[in-house]
XYZ file of C-alpha atoms in Angstrom:
545
model
C 0.027 -0.049 0.140
C 2.767 2.337 0.624
C 4.209 1.907 -2.330
C 0.913 2.209 -4.349
C 0.491 5.500 -2.742
C 4.157 6.789 -3.308
C 3.296 6.230 -6.890
C 0.294 7.667 -6.932
C 1.264 10.675 -5.037
C 4.571 11.039 -7.906
C 2.015 10.493 -10.801
C -0.160 13.507 -9.573
C 2.927 15.568 -9.311
C 4.141 14.606 -12.679
C 0.345 15.541 -13.905
C 0.388 18.860 -11.826
C 3.757 19.945 -13.163
C 2.665 19.075 -16.875
C -0.382 21.196 -16.310
C 1.816 24.380 -15.205
C 3.634 23.616 -18.263
C 1.175 23.626 -20.802
C 0.194 27.098 -19.245
C 3.726 28.510 -19.219
C 4.886 31.046 -21.651
C 8.174 31.373 -23.564
C 9.917 34.928 -24.218
C 12.937 35.213 -26.230
C 15.688 38.210 -25.507
C 18.082 38.775 -27.772
C 21.176 41.503 -28.689
C 19.286 42.614 -32.011
C 16.043 42.623 -30.352
C 13.207 45.324 -29.524
C 11.254 45.802 -26.126
C 8.417 46.777 -28.578
C 8.696 43.286 -30.293
C 6.186 40.337 -28.955
C 8.828 38.644 -27.414
C 8.893 35.516 -29.678
C 11.754 33.806 -31.237
C 11.601 35.502 -34.169
C 10.591 39.249 -32.843
C 12.394 39.020 -29.335
C 12.713 41.596 -26.333
C 15.822 43.811 -26.142
C 16.417 43.218 -22.409
C 15.572 41.382 -19.369
C 14.091 44.518 -17.850
C 11.272 44.073 -20.381
C 10.898 40.599 -20.114
C 10.743 40.881 -16.502
C 7.534 42.884 -16.793
C 5.681 40.065 -19.062
C 6.769 36.729 -16.940
C 4.634 34.918 -14.435
C 5.396 31.891 -12.327
C 6.059 28.583 -14.844
C 7.708 31.084 -17.636
C 10.482 30.667 -19.345
C 12.917 32.976 -20.747
C 15.040 32.127 -23.495
C 18.338 34.726 -23.811
C 20.378 34.462 -26.941
C 24.054 34.801 -27.103
C 26.051 38.188 -27.754
C 26.848 40.992 -25.344
C 24.255 43.266 -24.016
C 25.649 46.627 -23.351
C 23.886 48.621 -20.368
C 23.745 52.179 -20.315
C 20.931 52.820 -18.199
C 19.757 52.162 -14.531
C 16.713 52.020 -12.484
C 16.707 53.498 -9.164
C 15.481 51.250 -6.318
C 13.721 52.955 -3.153
C 13.348 50.333 -0.952
C 17.197 49.476 -1.077
C 18.436 53.225 -1.907
C 20.433 51.827 -5.193
C 20.505 51.974 -8.924
C 20.769 48.656 -10.734
C 21.398 47.797 -14.437
C 18.736 44.945 -14.285
C 16.397 45.223 -11.733
C 14.084 41.709 -11.273
C 10.918 41.729 -9.497
C 8.585 39.011 -10.971
C 8.309 35.758 -8.616
C 7.898 32.376 -9.350
C 5.035 30.357 -7.210
C 7.280 27.578 -5.349
C 10.547 25.747 -6.048
C 8.513 23.674 -8.709
C 7.391 26.334 -10.682
C 9.847 28.922 -11.181
C 10.584 31.926 -13.442
C 13.310 30.778 -15.544
C 15.941 33.022 -17.105
C 18.236 30.485 -19.402
C 20.841 31.112 -21.542
C 19.508 29.470 -24.998
C 21.738 26.399 -25.868
C 25.496 26.440 -26.893
C 25.291 30.616 -26.552
C 26.312 32.757 -24.024
C 24.757 36.080 -23.212
C 27.200 38.709 -21.948
C 25.872 41.174 -19.938
C 28.728 44.266 -20.110
C 28.124 47.169 -17.641
C 31.261 48.929 -18.245
C 29.495 51.731 -19.669
C 26.540 52.142 -17.005
C 26.242 55.320 -15.188
C 27.151 54.555 -11.457
C 25.693 56.586 -7.909
C 27.887 59.405 -6.961
C 26.657 59.634 -3.552
C 23.923 62.691 -4.383
C 20.927 62.596 -2.662
C 22.440 60.062 -0.340
C 22.551 57.369 -3.374
C 25.945 55.548 -3.090
C 25.905 52.343 -4.607
C 24.953 50.854 -8.017
C 24.562 46.992 -9.043
C 24.852 45.425 -12.111
C 21.767 42.836 -11.624
C 19.388 43.386 -8.159
C 17.241 40.548 -7.850
C 13.985 41.303 -5.201
C 11.969 37.964 -5.972
C 11.002 34.680 -5.384
C 11.882 31.356 -6.950
C 13.802 32.179 -9.832
C 16.279 30.488 -11.700
C 18.921 32.095 -13.812
C 21.224 29.791 -15.790
C 24.562 30.266 -18.112
C 24.380 34.222 -17.994
C 27.967 36.083 -17.802
C 28.028 39.522 -16.056
C 31.005 41.826 -15.942
C 32.503 45.121 -15.404
C 30.165 47.085 -13.043
C 32.512 50.278 -12.050
C 32.687 51.725 -8.969
C 33.318 55.535 -7.744
C 34.366 55.116 -4.375
C 31.823 52.495 -3.366
C 31.924 48.942 -4.089
C 29.604 47.886 -6.768
C 28.458 44.260 -7.118
C 27.755 42.166 -10.145
C 24.670 40.167 -9.035
C 22.947 41.570 -6.092
C 20.115 39.346 -4.341
C 17.933 41.386 -1.414
C 14.688 40.666 0.080
C 14.609 37.459 -1.823
C 13.803 33.570 -1.250
C 15.000 30.265 -3.203
C 16.825 32.167 -5.776
C 18.708 29.416 -8.189
C 21.533 30.656 -9.735
C 23.668 28.046 -12.109
C 26.746 28.208 -14.433
C 26.442 32.098 -13.807
C 29.753 33.577 -14.347
C 30.514 37.388 -12.760
C 33.505 38.802 -12.873
C 35.822 42.015 -13.331
C 33.572 44.151 -11.159
C 34.593 47.119 -8.899
C 33.208 44.725 -6.012
C 31.864 41.552 -5.114
C 30.969 39.271 -8.027
C 27.669 37.918 -5.949
C 25.797 39.481 -2.700
C 23.280 38.357 -0.626
C 21.732 40.626 1.749
C 19.179 39.152 4.088
C 18.259 42.170 6.072
C 15.486 43.574 4.184
C 11.549 42.606 4.656
C 10.755 39.645 2.267
C 14.016 37.897 2.599
C 13.741 34.425 3.309
C 17.492 32.903 2.288
C 17.403 29.356 0.743
C 19.301 30.552 -2.323
C 20.910 27.760 -4.120
C 24.637 28.848 -6.267
C 25.023 25.954 -8.652
C 28.559 25.897 -10.371
C 28.642 29.417 -10.419
C 32.233 31.570 -10.943
C 33.588 34.613 -9.567
C 36.525 35.859 -10.127
C 39.005 39.179 -10.736
C 36.838 41.431 -8.651
C 38.436 44.433 -7.322
C 37.535 47.798 -5.750
C 40.564 49.839 -5.875
C 40.935 52.739 -3.316
C 37.223 52.232 -2.479
C 35.839 54.190 0.568
C 36.555 51.498 2.889
C 40.337 50.679 1.645
C 41.973 49.501 -1.324
C 40.780 46.186 -2.351
C 38.601 46.114 0.744
C 35.420 44.623 -0.173
C 35.942 42.853 -3.624
C 34.770 39.315 -2.631
C 33.911 36.206 -4.420
C 30.717 35.491 -3.015
C 29.205 37.116 0.364
C 26.197 35.856 2.410
C 25.086 38.623 5.144
C 22.330 39.707 7.476
C 20.043 36.726 7.590
C 18.855 36.005 11.100
C 15.878 33.283 9.968
C 14.933 31.327 7.080
C 16.187 28.976 4.960
C 19.629 27.790 4.394
C 21.856 29.221 1.410
C 24.054 26.380 -0.055
C 26.847 26.711 -2.443
C 27.871 23.519 -4.505
C 30.561 23.113 -7.404
C 31.912 26.829 -7.286
C 35.086 28.506 -8.156
C 36.347 31.807 -6.966
C 39.438 33.414 -7.816
C 41.671 36.396 -8.153
C 39.222 38.472 -5.857
C 40.947 41.305 -4.186
C 39.334 40.468 -0.791
C 37.899 36.835 0.359
C 36.740 34.137 -1.861
C 33.721 33.355 0.650
C 32.964 36.000 3.557
C 29.725 35.580 5.913
C 30.689 38.476 8.101
C 27.254 39.285 9.993
C 25.443 36.239 8.725
C 23.495 34.913 11.980
C 21.761 31.725 9.891
C 24.054 28.673 8.746
C 25.550 28.411 5.102
C 26.780 25.428 3.342
C 29.497 25.278 0.879
C 30.473 22.042 -0.504
C 32.969 20.854 -3.298
C 33.903 24.217 -4.361
C 37.799 26.200 -5.074
C 39.035 29.218 -3.826
C 42.641 30.481 -5.240
C 44.528 33.644 -5.173
C 42.679 35.896 -3.031
C 44.277 39.209 -1.801
C 45.794 39.327 -5.322
C 44.410 41.793 -8.034
C 45.456 42.507 -11.791
C 45.591 38.599 -12.479
C 47.329 37.926 -9.690
C 50.131 40.706 -10.386
C 49.061 43.310 -7.893
C 48.775 43.090 -3.977
C 46.172 45.529 -2.547
C 47.014 46.727 0.230
C 43.584 46.074 2.015
C 42.713 42.942 0.763
C 41.885 40.223 3.497
C 43.262 37.559 0.999
C 41.261 34.254 2.582
C 40.318 31.711 0.244
C 36.712 30.727 3.081
C 36.222 33.458 5.268
C 33.133 31.826 7.472
C 32.843 34.145 10.844
C 31.721 36.674 12.605
C 28.489 35.720 13.864
C 27.912 37.057 17.069
C 25.427 34.371 18.443
C 27.449 31.410 17.392
C 26.071 30.075 14.011
C 27.504 27.039 13.026
C 28.476 27.160 8.820
C 29.494 23.968 7.100
C 32.524 23.956 4.922
C 33.208 20.236 3.019
C 35.039 18.952 0.299
C 36.474 22.033 -0.645
C 40.033 22.977 -2.101
C 41.933 26.537 -1.276
C 45.279 27.104 -2.729
C 47.552 30.273 -2.897
C 45.738 32.918 -0.982
C 47.369 35.333 0.645
C 46.078 34.913 4.321
C 44.204 31.912 4.856
C 42.959 28.710 3.198
C 40.046 28.339 5.544
C 39.351 31.288 8.152
C 36.591 31.625 11.037
C 37.092 35.112 11.064
C 36.231 36.073 14.838
C 33.189 33.694 15.125
C 32.001 33.155 18.343
C 30.561 29.832 17.481
C 32.666 26.941 16.058
C 32.074 25.728 12.132
C 31.969 22.230 10.525
C 35.091 21.941 8.198
C 35.199 18.392 7.200
C 37.719 16.631 4.386
C 39.011 20.087 2.858
C 42.531 20.620 1.361
C 44.766 23.400 2.052
C 47.391 24.138 -0.142
C 50.608 26.595 -0.235
C 48.173 29.228 1.674
C 49.370 32.060 3.498
C 48.061 29.513 6.632
C 46.235 26.576 6.057
C 43.482 26.567 8.805
C 42.953 29.993 11.007
C 40.242 29.440 13.980
C 40.362 33.136 15.442
C 37.424 33.669 17.770
C 35.675 36.307 19.584
C 32.639 37.265 21.732
C 30.494 40.054 22.113
C 29.207 41.369 25.433
C 25.939 42.786 25.443
C 27.084 46.313 25.287
C 28.496 45.034 21.853
C 31.931 45.309 22.883
C 34.540 42.214 21.469
C 36.883 40.304 22.843
C 39.696 38.181 20.663
C 41.017 35.087 20.558
C 39.036 33.359 22.942
C 38.670 29.638 23.589
C 35.701 28.030 22.352
C 34.396 25.092 24.170
C 31.750 22.163 24.120
C 28.789 23.090 21.552
C 30.545 26.054 20.530
C 34.094 24.632 19.316
C 34.977 24.170 15.637
C 34.319 20.530 14.240
C 37.640 19.719 12.258
C 37.993 16.093 10.795
C 39.746 14.934 7.794
C 41.475 17.879 6.377
C 44.761 18.399 4.788
C 46.905 21.301 5.548
C 49.747 21.153 3.081
C 52.194 22.360 4.576
C 50.676 21.973 8.445
C 50.696 25.624 9.148
C 47.876 26.410 11.429
C 46.725 29.280 13.691
C 44.642 28.965 16.992
C 44.508 25.356 16.803
C 46.169 23.057 19.292
C 47.133 23.950 22.955
C 44.167 25.722 24.544
C 42.132 25.778 21.063
C 40.323 22.985 19.720
C 42.496 21.145 17.160
C 40.097 18.751 15.833
C 40.670 15.148 15.213
C 42.133 12.780 11.976
C 43.449 16.085 9.972
C 47.017 16.055 8.878
C 48.511 18.188 11.977
C 46.470 15.572 14.788
C 47.877 12.226 12.934
C 51.754 13.542 13.046
C 51.293 13.502 8.945
C 53.440 15.726 6.913
C 52.111 16.162 3.323
C 54.897 15.440 0.261
C 54.068 15.699 -3.397
C 54.144 12.336 -3.456
C 50.747 12.145 -1.981
C 49.346 13.499 -4.792
C 48.521 12.665 -8.333
C 49.693 16.048 -9.349
C 50.489 19.861 -7.427
C 50.389 21.331 -10.901
C 48.224 23.643 -12.263
C 48.285 26.751 -14.100
C 47.289 28.903 -11.234
C 50.146 27.809 -9.603
C 52.556 29.758 -11.838
C 50.602 31.827 -14.372
C 50.112 35.393 -13.400
C 49.419 38.861 -15.955
C 46.841 36.909 -17.833
C 43.119 35.405 -17.804
C 43.553 31.477 -16.624
C 40.390 30.580 -18.532
C 41.906 29.573 -21.630
C 44.650 27.760 -19.812
C 42.546 24.863 -18.840
C 43.355 23.204 -15.460
C 41.114 24.023 -12.584
C 39.455 27.479 -14.020
C 39.032 26.103 -17.594
C 36.364 24.766 -19.364
C 33.696 22.846 -16.997
C 32.400 19.243 -17.520
C 29.108 18.775 -20.105
C 27.229 18.657 -17.318
C 28.635 22.093 -15.524
C 30.482 20.244 -12.851
C 33.661 21.199 -12.176
C 36.668 20.227 -14.770
C 38.029 16.764 -13.512
C 42.104 17.304 -13.326
C 44.628 15.562 -11.249
C 45.418 18.669 -9.162
C 45.786 17.709 -5.662
C 44.009 14.558 -6.200
C 45.381 11.563 -3.895
C 47.591 9.098 -5.426
C 47.567 5.452 -5.461
C 50.394 5.280 -2.473
C 49.123 8.307 -0.267
C 49.897 8.497 3.228
C 46.078 10.101 3.795
C 44.133 7.137 2.379
C 42.292 5.441 4.651
C 43.141 8.140 7.696
C 39.721 9.670 8.242
C 36.959 9.288 10.315
C 33.030 8.805 9.626
C 31.388 12.130 8.757
C 28.613 10.586 6.721
C 30.065 11.489 3.308
C 30.653 8.651 0.909
C 34.078 6.585 1.086
C 35.439 3.712 -0.263
C 37.997 1.380 2.155
C 38.037 0.503 5.578
C 37.679 4.579 6.415
C 37.496 7.823 4.428
C 40.518 9.350 3.163
C 41.487 12.747 4.504
C 41.421 15.849 2.114
C 38.742 17.069 -0.575
C 38.768 14.014 -2.978
C 38.230 9.933 -1.746
C 40.238 7.745 -3.589
C 38.453 5.795 -6.150
C 34.961 6.941 -4.152
C 31.820 5.123 -5.350
C 29.837 7.823 -6.386
C 30.098 8.201 -10.018
C 29.488 11.151 -12.387
C 26.618 10.381 -14.662
C 24.754 12.302 -17.011
C 21.546 13.435 -15.264
C 18.222 12.265 -15.999
C 15.567 14.788 -16.736
C 13.609 16.283 -13.841
C 9.833 16.416 -14.132
C 10.025 20.211 -13.905
C 12.210 21.009 -16.767
C 11.149 24.054 -18.459
C 10.277 23.781 -22.042
C 12.973 24.065 -24.487
C 13.319 25.270 -27.889
C 11.493 23.673 -30.733
C 15.418 22.989 -32.740
C 17.517 22.150 -29.688
C 18.508 20.113 -27.074
C 19.642 21.314 -23.487
C 21.482 19.721 -20.534
C 18.378 19.225 -17.886
C 18.604 21.647 -14.977
C 18.805 20.308 -11.442
C 15.501 21.246 -9.061
C 16.708 23.730 -6.174
C 15.954 21.442 -3.521
C 18.156 18.270 -4.625
C 20.991 19.266 -2.086
C 20.730 16.206 0.081
C 24.144 15.111 1.062
C 23.925 11.186 1.036
C 24.420 10.937 5.119
C 21.544 8.351 5.699
C 22.389 5.205 7.581
C 22.161 2.411 5.111
C 18.711 1.219 6.271
C 16.833 4.338 6.958
C 14.765 3.320 4.271
C 11.944 5.528 5.468
C 13.882 8.844 5.454
C 15.040 7.620 1.850
C 11.540 7.353 0.739
C 10.745 11.021 2.307
C 13.687 12.472 0.380
C 12.991 11.158 -2.760
C 9.441 12.427 -2.768
C 10.767 15.853 -1.676
C 14.423 16.116 -3.880
C 12.732 14.498 -6.867
C 15.514 12.025 -6.563
C 14.821 9.408 -9.681
C 15.133 5.622 -8.850
C 16.939 3.223 -11.535
C 17.639 -0.420 -11.986
C 15.045 -1.621 -9.870
C 16.033 0.628 -6.843
C 20.013 -0.377 -6.743
C 20.902 3.103 -7.173
C 19.537 6.702 -6.816
C 20.559 10.352 -7.847
C 21.441 12.778 -5.948
C 22.454 15.969 -7.615
C 23.356 14.615 -10.811
C 25.415 11.534 -9.491
C 24.372 7.917 -9.145
C 24.754 6.696 -5.345
C 24.664 3.030 -5.249
C 22.636 1.187 -2.567
C 25.219 -1.434 -1.167
C 23.336 -3.052 1.616
C 20.469 -4.748 -0.341
C 19.447 -5.356 -3.769
C 16.372 -2.888 -3.475
C 15.328 -0.123 -1.304
C 12.213 -0.975 0.044
C 9.585 1.751 1.603
C 8.337 1.378 5.256
C 4.563 1.184 5.736
């Protein structure tokens, strides 16, 4: 009976989604379009601004390739700023979004270099490239670049007063401020955003009001105190003048997994060293209430300061299976507390449930700060196992980003070259464990997939049983242009880490329904985030009554 009810429920959901798709509209935007057009494929709009006025939940906007040069802005009163593109129309749910998608095989590039920016008159100081104030949007395959600055740090993609925004394969770069900035302070903010396979690089705010290079992060999430968790999966940040990720003043958990941060604290393709750029790869801290963020399976290298930095947090984070290579320091767990009057005390020792959880991490070299002694040292990390990394522990320690400066890294392949066909990170040998690495089977179970008698140390499990596969089309995939084929999108809620006990079949069944996981092979495997995970405990998954 439970199986029948599950099938009936899934069938009803499929029918409902098909009904939504039948009623949805499709619009087109192109560089040679006109906002007086109907928005059809033959007569496209010229701007996302126009498309925003037409769309409703379930609609799709196909954005044709080419360059869109922005020369005007819109004043947005509730956030007191200007924006080149202001998206305000909302979808209805995670399965009934509004989609703004790059046309298959094409790259739309939004260039803001000629956009007028605020000069402080009437107390308006900021101008951002894209301002999103909406719910349940999906943006995919778009490139945003060259937002200028005039004393203030301006952002490429700014998310404010929003909920469940899904950003996929967005490339934001060469701005006079951060590539992405999420501000969850205003009314209407709900969090729950997903950044999937996004890039943020070469952002630099020279001689800004707060210093030279002080505010150009790759990704920032700030000011949230409730709602849903924002997640980053498969993202890359490099050569941003401040930090790769920054969660200052964020009072709600954030998750980063399977992401890379390189070369922070530098500018101009790695040749400049702005005096006020902080230079951390993953900076997850400054919470006054002890919020716990999670950073797992991430890699940080060549960052001026720390690869992984707690940044004054009053509560510990979960640092699991990460790799730090050739940073100023590998891991820095600097902590602070605040009293009722807001006075800060630095260098405090976090204890009990406030302490950092640090497991299965590699520091190469073993250079850490505020770890060990009276400070929490974690367990099963290179520094507490007295394991000293050498080049022989890795298949390769060579990548263009290790030696090349003064020019873009993207054309050179390697870590910042083209992504795989499904949008995931490049499959490279850099910092993956060699067959005889001393870090194999030296970890402890943290509910992440592993092979062998114990988990390995670092971001990459040697010969993990989780295999990359071409994802099947989920039931809520948007309509495809008639003459093209696209890679299917991943629904925003397929975020589950495979951390269930092998016999937790009831939980698996519930998560299947919630996350649109696709069973195949008679139940012997299932999809999580476009990967197939095998059920090794039995030939079939079963559902409790």
